[in-house]
Short mmCIF file of N, CA and C in Angstrom, two decimals:
data_model
loop_
_atom_site.label_atom_id
_atom_site.label_comp_id
_atom_site.label_asym_id
_atom_site.label_seq_id
_atom_site.Cartn_x
_atom_site.Cartn_y
_atom_site.Cartn_z
N MET A 1 5.18 14.04 -4.76
CA MET A 1 5.89 12.56 -5.29
C MET A 1 6.20 12.18 -3.50
N PHE A 2 6.93 12.81 -2.99
CA PHE A 2 7.77 12.04 -1.82
C PHE A 2 6.04 12.16 -0.52
N VAL A 3 5.03 12.48 -1.09
CA VAL A 3 4.34 12.32 0.14
C VAL A 3 2.92 10.72 -0.46
N LEU A 4 3.32 10.55 -2.14
CA LEU A 4 3.09 9.02 -2.32
C LEU A 4 3.93 8.08 -1.79
N SER A 5 5.13 8.38 -2.02
CA SER A 5 6.82 7.42 -1.51
C SER A 5 5.51 7.20 -0.28
N SER A 6 5.81 8.04 0.52
CA SER A 6 5.42 8.39 1.81
C SER A 6 4.27 7.74 1.99
N LEU A 7 3.13 7.65 1.41
CA LEU A 7 1.80 6.98 1.91
C LEU A 7 2.52 5.37 1.39
N PHE A 8 3.08 4.75 0.35
CA PHE A 8 3.49 3.55 0.07
C PHE A 8 3.99 3.22 1.65
N ARG A 9 5.11 3.63 2.52
CA ARG A 9 5.70 3.42 3.46
C ARG A 9 5.08 2.95 4.20
N LEU A 10 4.14 4.18 4.56
CA LEU A 10 2.77 4.07 5.54
C LEU A 10 2.11 2.66 5.08
N LEU A 11 1.64 2.66 4.17
CA LEU A 11 0.66 1.26 3.84
C LEU A 11 1.34 -0.13 4.09
N SER A 12 2.67 0.04 3.64
CA SER A 12 3.36 -1.35 3.81
C SER A 12 3.70 -1.61 5.45
N LEU A 13 3.57 -0.42 6.51
CA LEU A 13 3.49 -0.62 7.69
C LEU A 13 2.25 -0.84 8.28
N ALA A 14 1.15 -0.75 7.69
CA ALA A 14 -0.21 -0.93 8.06
C ALA A 14 -0.42 -2.09 8.00
N ALA A 15 0.21 -2.81 6.59
CA ALA A 15 -0.02 -4.27 6.32
C ALA A 15 0.98 -4.93 7.00
N VAL A 16 2.12 -4.53 8.06
CA VAL A 16 2.43 -5.32 8.68
C VAL A 16 2.20 -5.79 10.11
N LEU A 17 1.83 -4.05 10.10
CA LEU A 17 0.88 -4.16 11.30
C LEU A 17 -0.40 -5.05 10.89
N LEU A 18 -1.51 -5.20 9.96
CA LEU A 18 -2.30 -5.92 9.97
C LEU A 18 -2.17 -7.52 10.50
N VAL A 19 -1.05 -7.64 9.41
CA VAL A 19 -0.90 -9.33 10.13
C VAL A 19 -0.22 -9.49 11.44
N LEU A 20 0.57 -8.41 12.10
CA LEU A 20 1.27 -9.24 13.34
C LEU A 20 -0.20 -9.15 14.29
N ALA A 21 -1.18 -7.96 14.98
CA ALA A 21 -1.88 -7.75 15.89
C ALA A 21 -2.63 -8.88 15.90
N PRO A 22 -3.25 -9.98 14.77
CA PRO A 22 -4.02 -10.50 14.46
C PRO A 22 -3.30 -11.94 14.98
N ALA A 23 -2.40 -12.00 14.71
CA ALA A 23 -1.68 -13.16 14.51
C ALA A 23 -1.21 -13.00 16.10
N ALA A 24 -1.09 -12.34 17.02
CA ALA A 24 -0.62 -12.08 17.75
C ALA A 24 -1.81 -12.95 18.64
N HIS A 25 -3.24 -12.69 18.76
CA HIS A 25 -4.12 -12.95 19.58
C HIS A 25 -4.79 -14.85 19.03
N ALA A 26 -4.45 -14.78 17.90
CA ALA A 26 -5.45 -15.97 16.58
C ALA A 26 -5.24 -17.58 17.07
N GLN A 27 -5.62 -17.98 17.36
CA GLN A 27 -5.21 -19.61 17.46
C GLN A 27 -4.88 -20.22 16.58
N ASN A 28 -5.13 -19.84 14.82
CA ASN A 28 -4.74 -21.00 13.80
C ASN A 28 -4.79 -19.87 13.10
N GLY A 29 -3.99 -20.22 12.05
CA GLY A 29 -4.28 -18.85 10.77
C GLY A 29 -5.24 -18.78 9.33
N ASP A 30 -6.64 -19.03 10.14
CA ASP A 30 -7.85 -18.85 9.86
C ASP A 30 -8.63 -17.31 10.30
N ARG A 31 -7.65 -17.66 11.04
CA ARG A 31 -8.50 -16.32 11.95
C ARG A 31 -7.92 -14.55 11.03
N ARG A 32 -6.64 -15.30 11.13
CA ARG A 32 -5.85 -14.59 11.14
C ARG A 32 -6.48 -13.95 9.20
N GLY A 33 -6.30 -15.10 8.38
CA GLY A 33 -7.13 -15.05 7.26
C GLY A 33 -8.14 -14.47 6.93
N GLN A 34 -8.74 -14.64 7.89
CA GLN A 34 -10.30 -14.34 7.77
C GLN A 34 -10.68 -12.65 8.03
N ARG A 35 -9.54 -11.93 8.52
CA ARG A 35 -9.74 -10.78 9.70
C ARG A 35 -8.75 -10.32 8.21
N LEU A 36 -7.49 -10.55 7.89
CA LEU A 36 -7.53 -10.03 6.14
C LEU A 36 -7.84 -9.49 5.29
N GLY A 37 -8.98 -10.55 4.82
CA GLY A 37 -10.05 -10.70 4.04
C GLY A 37 -11.06 -9.70 4.61
N GLN A 38 -11.40 -9.24 5.89
CA GLN A 38 -12.50 -8.78 6.17
C GLN A 38 -11.62 -7.56 5.81
N LEU A 39 -10.80 -7.33 5.62
CA LEU A 39 -9.27 -6.12 5.91
C LEU A 39 -9.65 -5.58 4.42
N GLU A 40 -9.03 -6.54 3.66
CA GLU A 40 -9.72 -6.71 1.77
C GLU A 40 -10.85 -5.78 1.97
N ASN A 41 -12.05 -6.52 2.38
CA ASN A 41 -13.71 -6.07 1.56
C ASN A 41 -13.61 -4.40 2.16
N ALA A 42 -12.80 -3.99 3.44
CA ALA A 42 -13.97 -3.04 3.80
C ALA A 42 -12.70 -2.09 3.06
N LYS A 43 -11.37 -2.32 2.62
CA LYS A 43 -10.79 -1.42 1.97
C LYS A 43 -11.34 -0.91 0.46
N ILE A 44 -11.85 -2.45 -0.36
CA ILE A 44 -12.28 -1.90 -1.06
C ILE A 44 -13.90 -1.12 -1.40
N ALA A 45 -14.25 -1.55 -0.12
CA ALA A 45 -16.37 -0.69 0.03
C ALA A 45 -15.44 0.57 0.41
N PHE A 46 -14.08 0.97 0.66
CA PHE A 46 -14.01 2.19 1.46
C PHE A 46 -13.61 3.09 0.12
N ILE A 47 -12.73 2.82 -0.15
CA ILE A 47 -12.67 3.41 -1.79
C ILE A 47 -12.96 3.33 -2.63
N THR A 48 -14.30 2.17 -3.02
CA THR A 48 -15.00 2.19 -3.81
C THR A 48 -16.21 3.62 -3.67
N ASN A 49 -16.20 3.48 -2.44
CA ASN A 49 -17.49 4.66 -1.73
C ASN A 49 -16.73 6.46 -2.44
N ARG A 50 -15.48 6.56 -1.64
CA ARG A 50 -14.35 7.30 -1.44
C ARG A 50 -14.71 8.14 -2.69
N VAL A 51 -14.12 6.97 -3.65
CA VAL A 51 -13.98 7.95 -5.42
C VAL A 51 -14.38 7.50 -5.73
N SER A 52 -16.08 7.18 -5.34
CA SER A 52 -17.44 7.55 -6.05
C SER A 52 -17.58 6.70 -7.74
N LEU A 53 -17.03 5.09 -7.95
CA LEU A 53 -16.65 4.65 -8.50
C LEU A 53 -17.92 4.04 -8.89
N THR A 54 -18.00 4.22 -10.96
CA THR A 54 -19.40 3.44 -11.72
C THR A 54 -18.87 2.41 -11.22
N GLN A 55 -20.11 1.46 -11.78
CA GLN A 55 -19.96 -0.28 -11.73
C GLN A 55 -19.05 -0.40 -13.25
N ASP A 56 -19.43 0.35 -13.96
CA ASP A 56 -18.27 0.01 -15.04
C ASP A 56 -16.56 0.85 -14.93
N GLN A 57 -16.33 1.69 -14.52
CA GLN A 57 -15.24 2.18 -13.72
C GLN A 57 -14.73 1.08 -12.53
N ALA A 58 -15.61 0.65 -12.18
CA ALA A 58 -14.86 -0.80 -10.90
C ALA A 58 -14.77 -1.38 -11.62
N GLN A 59 -15.10 -1.90 -12.37
CA GLN A 59 -14.77 -3.72 -13.79
C GLN A 59 -13.63 -3.02 -13.75
N LYS A 60 -13.41 -2.09 -14.63
CA LYS A 60 -12.17 -1.15 -15.18
C LYS A 60 -11.10 -0.99 -14.32
N PHE A 61 -11.50 -0.41 -13.25
CA PHE A 61 -10.04 -0.10 -12.18
C PHE A 61 -9.40 -1.01 -11.01
N TRP A 62 -10.53 -1.90 -10.56
CA TRP A 62 -10.45 -2.87 -9.82
C TRP A 62 -8.97 -3.86 -9.47
N PRO A 63 -9.22 -4.75 -11.46
CA PRO A 63 -7.94 -5.18 -12.11
C PRO A 63 -6.70 -4.47 -11.81
N LEU A 64 -6.83 -3.56 -12.58
CA LEU A 64 -5.50 -2.05 -12.69
C LEU A 64 -5.22 -2.29 -10.91
N TYR A 65 -5.85 -1.57 -10.09
CA TYR A 65 -5.28 -1.63 -8.65
C TYR A 65 -4.92 -2.66 -8.44
N ASN A 66 -5.52 -4.00 -8.48
CA ASN A 66 -5.17 -5.09 -7.39
C ASN A 66 -3.38 -5.16 -8.85
N GLU A 67 -3.36 -5.04 -9.68
CA GLU A 67 -2.08 -5.01 -10.37
C GLU A 67 -1.18 -4.49 -9.54
N PHE A 68 -1.85 -3.13 -9.57
CA PHE A 68 -0.80 -2.26 -8.81
C PHE A 68 0.02 -2.87 -7.46
N SER A 69 -1.12 -2.46 -7.11
CA SER A 69 -0.90 -2.92 -4.86
C SER A 69 0.24 -4.25 -4.85
N THR A 70 -0.54 -5.30 -5.92
CA THR A 70 0.55 -6.18 -6.09
C THR A 70 2.23 -5.80 -6.57
N ARG A 71 2.53 -5.30 -7.08
CA ARG A 71 4.08 -5.13 -7.88
C ARG A 71 4.18 -3.96 -6.71
N ARG A 72 4.02 -3.14 -5.83
CA ARG A 72 4.26 -2.06 -4.77
C ARG A 72 4.45 -2.72 -3.67
N ARG A 73 3.76 -4.06 -3.31
CA ARG A 73 4.10 -4.80 -2.22
C ARG A 73 5.08 -5.86 -2.79
N GLU A 74 5.38 -6.03 -3.41
CA GLU A 74 6.69 -6.86 -4.25
C GLU A 74 8.04 -5.52 -3.72
N LEU A 75 7.80 -4.21 -4.58
CA LEU A 75 8.89 -3.35 -3.78
C LEU A 75 9.20 -3.32 -2.43
N ASN A 76 8.47 -3.41 -2.01
CA ASN A 76 8.21 -2.87 -0.19
C ASN A 76 8.76 -3.70 0.02
N ARG A 77 8.86 -5.38 0.37
CA ARG A 77 9.21 -6.21 0.68
C ARG A 77 10.23 -6.46 0.04
N SER A 78 10.84 -5.73 -1.14
CA SER A 78 12.34 -6.50 -1.28
C SER A 78 13.21 -5.23 -0.60
N GLY A 79 12.31 -4.01 -0.22
CA GLY A 79 13.11 -2.65 0.51
C GLY A 79 13.09 -2.68 1.96
N ARG A 80 12.45 -3.77 2.16
CA ARG A 80 12.66 -4.27 3.84
C ARG A 80 13.37 -5.62 4.03
N LEU A 81 13.74 -6.10 3.06
CA LEU A 81 14.92 -7.05 2.48
C LEU A 81 16.87 -6.12 2.61
N LEU A 82 16.31 -5.30 2.15
CA LEU A 82 17.81 -4.99 1.56
C LEU A 82 17.88 -3.80 2.94
N ARG A 83 17.20 -3.11 4.29
CA ARG A 83 17.09 -2.68 5.32
C ARG A 83 17.58 -3.46 6.17
N ARG A 84 17.26 -4.85 6.30
CA ARG A 84 17.54 -6.18 7.39
C ARG A 84 18.73 -6.41 6.89
N ASP A 85 19.67 -6.30 5.73
CA ASP A 85 20.72 -6.63 5.56
C ASP A 85 21.42 -5.59 6.48
N VAL A 86 21.71 -4.70 6.31
CA VAL A 86 23.30 -4.08 6.89
C VAL A 86 22.91 -4.70 8.10
N THR A 87 24.80 -4.54 8.55
CA THR A 87 24.98 -5.45 9.75
C THR A 87 26.18 -4.50 10.16
N GLU A 88 26.64 -4.38 11.26
CA GLU A 88 28.21 -3.98 11.77
C GLU A 88 29.12 -4.33 11.18
N GLY A 89 28.82 -5.53 10.79
CA GLY A 89 30.00 -6.31 10.13
C GLY A 89 30.64 -5.85 8.73
N MET A 90 29.56 -5.74 7.83
CA MET A 90 29.87 -4.47 6.73
C MET A 90 31.10 -3.95 6.38
N THR A 91 31.47 -3.87 5.69
CA THR A 91 32.46 -3.01 5.20
C THR A 91 31.74 -1.43 4.55
N ASP A 92 32.04 -0.66 4.64
CA ASP A 92 31.95 0.84 3.32
C ASP A 92 31.59 0.30 2.09
N PRO A 93 32.05 -0.20 1.92
CA PRO A 93 31.80 -0.63 -0.18
C PRO A 93 29.99 -1.27 0.18
N GLN A 94 30.39 -2.51 1.21
CA GLN A 94 29.29 -2.71 0.99
C GLN A 94 27.84 -2.24 1.52
N ILE A 95 28.04 -1.25 2.90
CA ILE A 95 26.78 -0.45 2.90
C ILE A 95 26.48 0.49 1.92
N ARG A 96 27.64 1.15 1.56
CA ARG A 96 27.28 1.65 -0.21
C ARG A 96 26.65 1.61 -1.31
N ASP A 97 26.98 -0.29 -1.56
CA ASP A 97 25.96 -0.63 -2.31
C ASP A 97 24.54 -1.20 -1.55
N ASN A 98 24.37 -1.19 -0.58
CA ASN A 98 23.35 -1.80 -0.13
C ASN A 98 22.40 -0.16 -0.02
N PHE A 99 23.34 0.95 0.09
CA PHE A 99 22.58 2.31 0.13
C PHE A 99 22.39 2.52 -1.14
N THR A 100 22.66 2.18 -2.31
CA THR A 100 22.92 2.79 -3.60
C THR A 100 21.50 1.07 -4.29
N GLN A 101 21.31 -0.09 -3.95
CA GLN A 101 20.40 -0.01 -3.98
C GLN A 101 18.89 -0.27 -3.08
N ALA A 102 19.35 0.43 -2.04
CA ALA A 102 17.55 1.04 -1.42
C ALA A 102 17.20 2.11 -2.09
N PHE A 103 18.24 2.69 -2.28
CA PHE A 103 17.68 4.28 -3.02
C PHE A 103 17.58 3.30 -5.07
N ASN A 104 18.15 3.17 -5.52
CA ASN A 104 17.06 1.70 -6.53
C ASN A 104 16.03 1.54 -6.84
N MET A 105 15.55 1.18 -5.35
CA MET A 105 14.62 0.38 -4.86
C MET A 105 13.34 1.50 -5.41
N ARG A 106 13.18 2.98 -4.02
CA ARG A 106 12.43 3.77 -4.29
C ARG A 106 12.60 4.44 -5.42
N GLN A 107 13.45 4.39 -6.18
CA GLN A 107 12.93 5.11 -7.81
C GLN A 107 12.31 3.98 -8.73
N GLN A 108 12.61 2.47 -7.86
CA GLN A 108 11.63 1.76 -8.86
C GLN A 108 9.56 2.27 -8.49
N GLU A 109 9.56 1.97 -6.93
CA GLU A 109 8.28 2.91 -6.37
C GLU A 109 8.54 4.00 -7.21
N LEU A 110 8.69 4.91 -7.43
CA LEU A 110 8.35 6.34 -7.97
C LEU A 110 8.15 6.13 -9.11
N ASN A 111 8.79 5.28 -10.00
CA ASN A 111 8.32 5.20 -11.50
C ASN A 111 6.79 4.73 -11.86
N LEU A 112 6.93 3.35 -10.89
CA LEU A 112 5.51 2.09 -10.31
C LEU A 112 4.27 3.78 -9.81
N GLU A 113 4.59 4.34 -9.91
CA GLU A 113 3.45 5.40 -8.91
C GLU A 113 3.17 6.03 -10.17
N LYS A 114 4.30 6.85 -10.66
CA LYS A 114 4.06 7.81 -12.03
C LYS A 114 3.23 6.85 -13.45
N GLU A 115 3.57 5.80 -13.31
CA GLU A 115 3.02 4.57 -14.56
C GLU A 115 1.27 4.17 -14.26
N TYR A 116 1.63 3.82 -12.73
CA TYR A 116 -0.27 3.33 -12.46
C TYR A 116 -0.82 5.04 -12.25
N PHE A 117 -0.28 5.87 -12.05
CA PHE A 117 -1.07 7.58 -11.67
C PHE A 117 -1.57 7.41 -13.63
N ASP A 118 -0.83 7.62 -14.44
CA ASP A 118 -1.18 7.41 -15.74
C ASP A 118 -2.35 6.54 -16.46
N LYS A 119 -1.81 5.05 -15.76
CA LYS A 119 -3.03 3.88 -16.31
C LYS A 119 -4.34 4.60 -15.66
N PHE A 120 -4.61 4.81 -13.59
CA PHE A 120 -5.54 5.27 -13.45
C PHE A 120 -6.52 6.28 -14.20
N GLN A 121 -5.88 7.18 -14.58
CA GLN A 121 -5.96 8.52 -14.98
C GLN A 121 -7.35 7.53 -16.64
N LYS A 122 -6.70 6.91 -17.31
CA LYS A 122 -7.25 5.82 -18.14
C LYS A 122 -9.16 5.48 -17.72
N VAL A 123 -9.16 5.13 -16.65
CA VAL A 123 -10.11 4.03 -16.20
C VAL A 123 -11.54 4.92 -15.47
N ILE A 124 -10.47 6.15 -14.70
CA ILE A 124 -11.08 6.75 -13.76
C ILE A 124 -10.38 8.48 -14.09
N SER A 125 -11.23 9.45 -13.71
CA SER A 125 -11.14 10.82 -14.08
C SER A 125 -9.58 11.27 -12.70
N LEU A 126 -9.34 12.31 -13.22
CA LEU A 126 -7.54 12.87 -12.37
C LEU A 126 -8.13 13.02 -11.01
N ARG A 127 -9.75 13.87 -11.04
CA ARG A 127 -9.91 13.86 -9.51
C ARG A 127 -10.13 12.89 -8.94
N GLN A 128 -11.09 11.36 -9.27
CA GLN A 128 -11.11 10.43 -9.36
C GLN A 128 -9.54 10.12 -8.55
N VAL A 129 -8.63 10.37 -9.55
CA VAL A 129 -7.24 9.83 -9.03
C VAL A 129 -6.74 10.44 -7.52
N VAL A 130 -6.96 11.14 -7.50
CA VAL A 130 -6.56 12.29 -6.25
C VAL A 130 -7.75 11.93 -4.86
N GLN A 131 -8.79 11.61 -5.32
CA GLN A 131 -9.45 11.07 -3.76
C GLN A 131 -9.20 9.47 -3.76
N LEU A 132 -8.54 8.80 -4.92
CA LEU A 132 -8.20 7.34 -4.24
C LEU A 132 -7.35 7.40 -3.90
N PHE A 133 -5.70 8.21 -4.03
CA PHE A 133 -4.32 8.61 -2.70
C PHE A 133 -5.57 9.28 -1.96
N GLN A 134 -5.88 10.07 -1.69
CA GLN A 134 -6.50 10.28 0.44
C GLN A 134 -7.70 9.85 0.44
N ALA A 135 -8.68 8.32 -0.28
CA ALA A 135 -9.15 7.35 0.36
C ALA A 135 -7.15 6.35 1.06
N GLU A 136 -6.94 6.25 0.25
CA GLU A 136 -5.70 5.18 0.86
C GLU A 136 -5.19 5.96 2.00
N ARG A 137 -4.39 6.99 2.05
CA ARG A 137 -4.32 7.26 3.21
C ARG A 137 -5.24 7.42 4.64
N ASP A 138 -6.14 8.03 3.85
CA ASP A 138 -6.94 7.75 5.09
C ASP A 138 -7.24 6.87 5.92
N PHE A 139 -7.74 4.69 4.93
CA PHE A 139 -8.00 3.88 5.16
C PHE A 139 -6.78 3.79 5.80
N THR A 140 -5.33 4.13 6.54
CA THR A 140 -4.28 3.56 5.89
C THR A 140 -4.52 4.20 7.79
N LYS A 141 -4.45 5.65 7.74
CA LYS A 141 -4.86 5.80 9.28
C LYS A 141 -5.95 5.73 9.94
N GLU A 142 -6.69 5.15 9.89
CA GLU A 142 -8.10 4.55 10.78
C GLU A 142 -7.81 2.93 11.04
N VAL A 143 -6.80 2.58 10.06
CA VAL A 143 -6.20 0.99 10.14
C VAL A 143 -5.38 0.80 11.62
N ILE A 144 -4.32 1.88 11.50
CA ILE A 144 -3.43 2.48 12.79
C ILE A 144 -3.81 2.71 13.67
N LYS A 145 -4.63 3.41 13.66
CA LYS A 145 -5.58 4.35 14.26
C LYS A 145 -6.43 3.15 15.88
N ARG A 146 -6.78 1.81 14.94
CA ARG A 146 -7.65 1.03 15.14
C ARG A 146 -6.53 -0.40 16.05
N VAL A 147 -5.74 -0.70 14.74
CA VAL A 147 -5.07 -1.35 15.93
C VAL A 147 -3.58 -0.67 16.30
N ALA A 148 -3.49 0.52 17.23
CA ALA A 148 -2.44 0.95 17.92
C ALA A 148 -4.05 1.47 19.30
N GLY A 149 -5.28 1.36 19.21
CA GLY A 149 -5.73 1.60 19.96
C GLY A 149 -6.42 0.51 21.40
N GLY A 150 -6.19 -0.61 20.43
CA GLY A 150 -6.43 -1.87 20.54
C GLY A 150 -7.54 -2.34 20.10
N GLY A 151 -8.62 -1.60 19.47
CA GLY A 151 -9.98 -1.26 19.08
C GLY A 151 -9.95 -2.77 18.31
N GLY A 152 -9.68 -3.58 17.84
CA GLY A 152 -9.65 -4.84 16.78
C GLY A 152 -10.98 -4.59 15.81
N GLN A 153 -11.57 -4.12 15.81
CA GLN A 153 -13.45 -3.95 15.15
C GLN A 153 -12.70 -4.63 13.52
N PRO A 154 -13.11 -4.99 13.10
CA PRO A 154 -12.54 -5.62 11.47
C PRO A 154 -12.82 -4.71 10.62
N ALA A 155 -14.07 -4.40 10.68
CA ALA A 155 -14.82 -3.43 9.49
C ALA A 155 -14.78 -2.01 10.15
N ILE A 156 -14.45 -1.24 8.59
CA ILE A 156 -13.88 0.12 8.99
C ILE A 156 -14.97 0.95 8.15
N ASP A 157 -15.86 1.64 8.24
CA ASP A 157 -16.65 2.79 8.36
C ASP A 157 -16.65 3.42 6.80
N THR A 158 -17.31 2.64 6.19
CA THR A 158 -16.72 3.25 4.27
C THR A 158 -17.51 4.38 4.08
N ASN A 159 -18.29 5.73 4.85
CA ASN A 159 -18.41 6.40 4.78
C ASN A 159 -17.70 8.06 5.08
#
């Protein structure tokens, strides 16, 4: 499960990089929104292909996955805010409380992963669930590689 938790942190990093990289070059918000839309479409195609979703599976899977992604994003955002709150002026009890909250947040992430692991198996096979998590990792690696390399290509090979 540590791997999944690390994956979600990596996905969060990729999302931040994707927001910042185009924003640095964009003249307006339209371009950034367009690039994020392209990225989301590429992710959908990438996962659909990698997991070999049938049309029936896709109709059941994507609303569930989107719900999972939204909840995961909210938890990650809250976790980032907690980490940002640690300052030099904090007392030891305040620092301890901050860490306790951060640990609770990570536990919530783990609980979310377990909850959706079970939910995903109701609409796709166990092997497909494994392929899903691998596809997310591979997609994130590819995005980070392209952002770091300055490739800036909006489409990601879905094969």
